[in-house]
Short mmCIF file of C-alpha atoms in Angstrom, two decimals:
data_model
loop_
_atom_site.label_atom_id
_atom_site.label_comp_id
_atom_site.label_asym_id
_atom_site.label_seq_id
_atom_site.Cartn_x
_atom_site.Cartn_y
_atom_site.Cartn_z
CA UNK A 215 52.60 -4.16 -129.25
CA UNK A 216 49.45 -3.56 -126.66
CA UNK A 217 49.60 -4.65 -123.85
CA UNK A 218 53.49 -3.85 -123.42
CA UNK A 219 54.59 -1.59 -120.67
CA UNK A 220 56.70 1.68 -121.74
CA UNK A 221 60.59 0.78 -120.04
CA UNK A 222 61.24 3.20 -116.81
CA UNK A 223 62.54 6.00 -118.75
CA UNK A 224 65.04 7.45 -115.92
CA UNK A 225 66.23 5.54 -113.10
CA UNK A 226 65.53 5.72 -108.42
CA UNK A 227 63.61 2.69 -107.42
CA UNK A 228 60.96 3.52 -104.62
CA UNK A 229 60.94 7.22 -105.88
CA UNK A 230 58.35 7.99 -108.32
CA UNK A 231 59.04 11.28 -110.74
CA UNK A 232 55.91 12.70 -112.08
CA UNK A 233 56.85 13.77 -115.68
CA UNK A 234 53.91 15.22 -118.56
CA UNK A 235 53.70 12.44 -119.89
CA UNK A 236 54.91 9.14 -118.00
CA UNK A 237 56.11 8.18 -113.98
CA UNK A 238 59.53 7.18 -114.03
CA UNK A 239 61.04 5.19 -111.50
CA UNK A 240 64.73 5.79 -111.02
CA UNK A 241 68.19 3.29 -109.70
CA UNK A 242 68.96 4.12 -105.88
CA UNK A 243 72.47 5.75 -107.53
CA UNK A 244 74.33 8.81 -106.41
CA UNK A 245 73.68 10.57 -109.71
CA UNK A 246 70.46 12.24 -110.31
CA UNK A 247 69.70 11.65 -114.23
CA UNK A 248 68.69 15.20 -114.82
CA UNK A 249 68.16 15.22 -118.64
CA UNK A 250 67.67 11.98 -120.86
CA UNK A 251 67.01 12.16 -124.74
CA UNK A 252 67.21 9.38 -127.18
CA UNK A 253 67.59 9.34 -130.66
CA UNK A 254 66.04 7.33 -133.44
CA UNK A 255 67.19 3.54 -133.54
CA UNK A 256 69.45 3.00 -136.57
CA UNK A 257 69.22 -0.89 -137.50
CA UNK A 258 72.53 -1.43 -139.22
CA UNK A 259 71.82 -5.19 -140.38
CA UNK A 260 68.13 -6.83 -139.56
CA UNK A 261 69.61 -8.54 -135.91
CA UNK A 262 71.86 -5.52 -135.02
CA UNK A 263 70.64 -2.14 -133.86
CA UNK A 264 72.58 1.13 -132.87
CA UNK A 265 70.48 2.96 -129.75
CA UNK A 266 72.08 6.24 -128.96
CA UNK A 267 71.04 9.71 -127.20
CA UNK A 268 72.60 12.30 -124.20
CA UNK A 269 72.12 11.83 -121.02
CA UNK A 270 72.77 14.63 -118.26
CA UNK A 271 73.86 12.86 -115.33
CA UNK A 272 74.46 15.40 -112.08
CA UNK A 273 73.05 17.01 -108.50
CA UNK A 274 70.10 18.23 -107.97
CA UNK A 275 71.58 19.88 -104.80
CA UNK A 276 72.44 23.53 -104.36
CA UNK A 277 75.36 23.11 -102.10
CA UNK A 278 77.63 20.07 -103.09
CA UNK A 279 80.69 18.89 -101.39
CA UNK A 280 83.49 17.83 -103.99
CA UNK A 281 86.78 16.03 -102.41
CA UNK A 282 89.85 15.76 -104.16
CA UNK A 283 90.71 12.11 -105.31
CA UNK A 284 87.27 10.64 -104.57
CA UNK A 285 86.10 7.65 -106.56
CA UNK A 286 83.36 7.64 -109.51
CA UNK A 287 80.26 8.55 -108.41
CA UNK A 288 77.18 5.69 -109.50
CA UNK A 289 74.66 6.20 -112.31
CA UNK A 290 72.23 4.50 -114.13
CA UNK A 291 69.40 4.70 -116.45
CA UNK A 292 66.76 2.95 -118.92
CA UNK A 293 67.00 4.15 -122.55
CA UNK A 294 63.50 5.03 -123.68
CA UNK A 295 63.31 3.51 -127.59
CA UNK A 296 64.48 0.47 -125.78
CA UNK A 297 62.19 -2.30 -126.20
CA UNK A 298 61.68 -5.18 -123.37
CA UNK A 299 62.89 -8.87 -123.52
CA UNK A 300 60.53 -11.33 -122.60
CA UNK A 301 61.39 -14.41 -119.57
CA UNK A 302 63.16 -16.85 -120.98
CA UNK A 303 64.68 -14.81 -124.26
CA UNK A 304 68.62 -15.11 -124.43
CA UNK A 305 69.72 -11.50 -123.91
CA UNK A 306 71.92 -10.58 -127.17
CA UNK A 307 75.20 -9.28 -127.54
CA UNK A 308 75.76 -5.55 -125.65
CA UNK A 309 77.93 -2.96 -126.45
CA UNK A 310 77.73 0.19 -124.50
CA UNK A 311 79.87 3.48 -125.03
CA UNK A 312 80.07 6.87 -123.48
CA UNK A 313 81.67 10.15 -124.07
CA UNK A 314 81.47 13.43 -122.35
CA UNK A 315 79.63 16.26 -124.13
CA UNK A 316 79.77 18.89 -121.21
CA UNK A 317 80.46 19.59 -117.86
CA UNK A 318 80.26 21.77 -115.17
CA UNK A 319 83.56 22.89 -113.37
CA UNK A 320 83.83 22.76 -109.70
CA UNK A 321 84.94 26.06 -107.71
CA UNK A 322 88.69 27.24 -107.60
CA UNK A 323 90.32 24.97 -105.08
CA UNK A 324 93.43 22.93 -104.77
CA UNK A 325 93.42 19.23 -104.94
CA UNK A 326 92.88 16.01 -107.97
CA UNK A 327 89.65 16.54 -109.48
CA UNK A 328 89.08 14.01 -112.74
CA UNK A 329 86.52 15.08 -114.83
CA UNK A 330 84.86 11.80 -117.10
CA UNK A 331 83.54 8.87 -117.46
CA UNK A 332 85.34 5.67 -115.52
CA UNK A 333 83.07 2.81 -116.58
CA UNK A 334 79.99 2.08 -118.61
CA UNK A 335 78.12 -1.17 -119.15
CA UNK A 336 74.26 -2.37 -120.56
CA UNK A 337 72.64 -5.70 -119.17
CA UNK A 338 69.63 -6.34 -119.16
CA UNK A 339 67.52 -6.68 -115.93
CA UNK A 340 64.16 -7.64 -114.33
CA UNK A 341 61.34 -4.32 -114.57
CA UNK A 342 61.68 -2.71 -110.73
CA UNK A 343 58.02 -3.08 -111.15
CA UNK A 344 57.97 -6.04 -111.04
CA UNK A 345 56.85 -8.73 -114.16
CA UNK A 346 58.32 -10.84 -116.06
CA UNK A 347 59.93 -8.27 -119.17
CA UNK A 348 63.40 -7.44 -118.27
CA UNK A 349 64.69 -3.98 -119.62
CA UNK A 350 67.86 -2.44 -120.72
CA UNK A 351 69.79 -0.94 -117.96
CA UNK A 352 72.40 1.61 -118.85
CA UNK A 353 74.97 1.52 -115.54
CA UNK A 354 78.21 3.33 -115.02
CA UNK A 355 80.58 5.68 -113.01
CA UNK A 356 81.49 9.09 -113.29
CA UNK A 357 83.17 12.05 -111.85
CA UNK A 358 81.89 15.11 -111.92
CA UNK A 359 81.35 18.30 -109.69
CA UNK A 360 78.70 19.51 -110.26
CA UNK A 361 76.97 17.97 -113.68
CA UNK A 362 78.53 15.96 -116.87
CA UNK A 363 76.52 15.22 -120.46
CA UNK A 364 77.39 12.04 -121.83
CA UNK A 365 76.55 10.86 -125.34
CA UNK A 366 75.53 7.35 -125.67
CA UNK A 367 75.68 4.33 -127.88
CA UNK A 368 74.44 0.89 -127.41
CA UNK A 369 74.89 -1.64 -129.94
CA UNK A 370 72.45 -4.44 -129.78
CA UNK A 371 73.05 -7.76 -131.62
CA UNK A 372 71.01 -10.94 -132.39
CA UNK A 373 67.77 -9.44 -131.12
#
């Protein structure tokens, strides 16, 4: 594997997050990905994998303006134990899943507020880097006030 570049762990292309040990480059999304932990890959046959972890999707704002009935808010991020497909590989069957873990409650008021997940979906797309790998990209919509966990699964087959 040298040679390989590590996938952009969390997602806001053109804004660079130093981190201890990597810089991330993260999706131009309304959602800030605040936390992001994966867990250890189970292959369930040798051509189909299971990729799962939490991510912590939310504000990084103090103040935060929350209006009754508004649509899902964007998200999007890069699973870390995911590994790149090279130009000109078929991308394999994608399954992506998400349930909320946790969230934080808005402020007494009146109004609709939903709380959850809306959509979810995995493709994989060109590095925001730039070369020719293309990475997993974890995409969805959410609503939230102020913060929402989400467990994750992907299920990746004929890779």
């Amino acid at each position: 594997m040298s040679g390989e570049r590590a996938p952009p762990p969390i997602c806001r292309i053109g804004s660079l997050y130093r981190r201890a040990v990597a810089v991330a480059y993260v999706l131009e999304m309304a959602y800030d990905i605040l936390e992001l932990i994966a867990n250890p890959a189970l292959a369930l046959t040798p051509t189909t994998t299971v990729h799962s972890g939490v991510v912590r999707v939310g504000h990084n704002a103090r103040i935060q303006v929350w209006r009754s009935n508004e649509p899902a808010t964007e998200f999007g991020f890069y699973p870390p134990d995911m590994p790149p497909l090279a130009e000109g590989v078929p991308a394999p069957l994608i399954w992506a899943e998400a349930q909320v873990m946790w969230f934080v409650p808005g402020t007494q008021s009146s109004g609709h507020f939903p709380i959850g997940v809306e959509r979810i979906s995995a493709a994989y797309t060109p590095d925001p880097r730039g070369g020719p790998a293309r990475w997993l990209l974890v995409s969805g919509a959410a609503h939230a006030s102020a913060g929402l966990r989400l467990a994750y699964r992907i299920t990746v087959q004929g890779q």
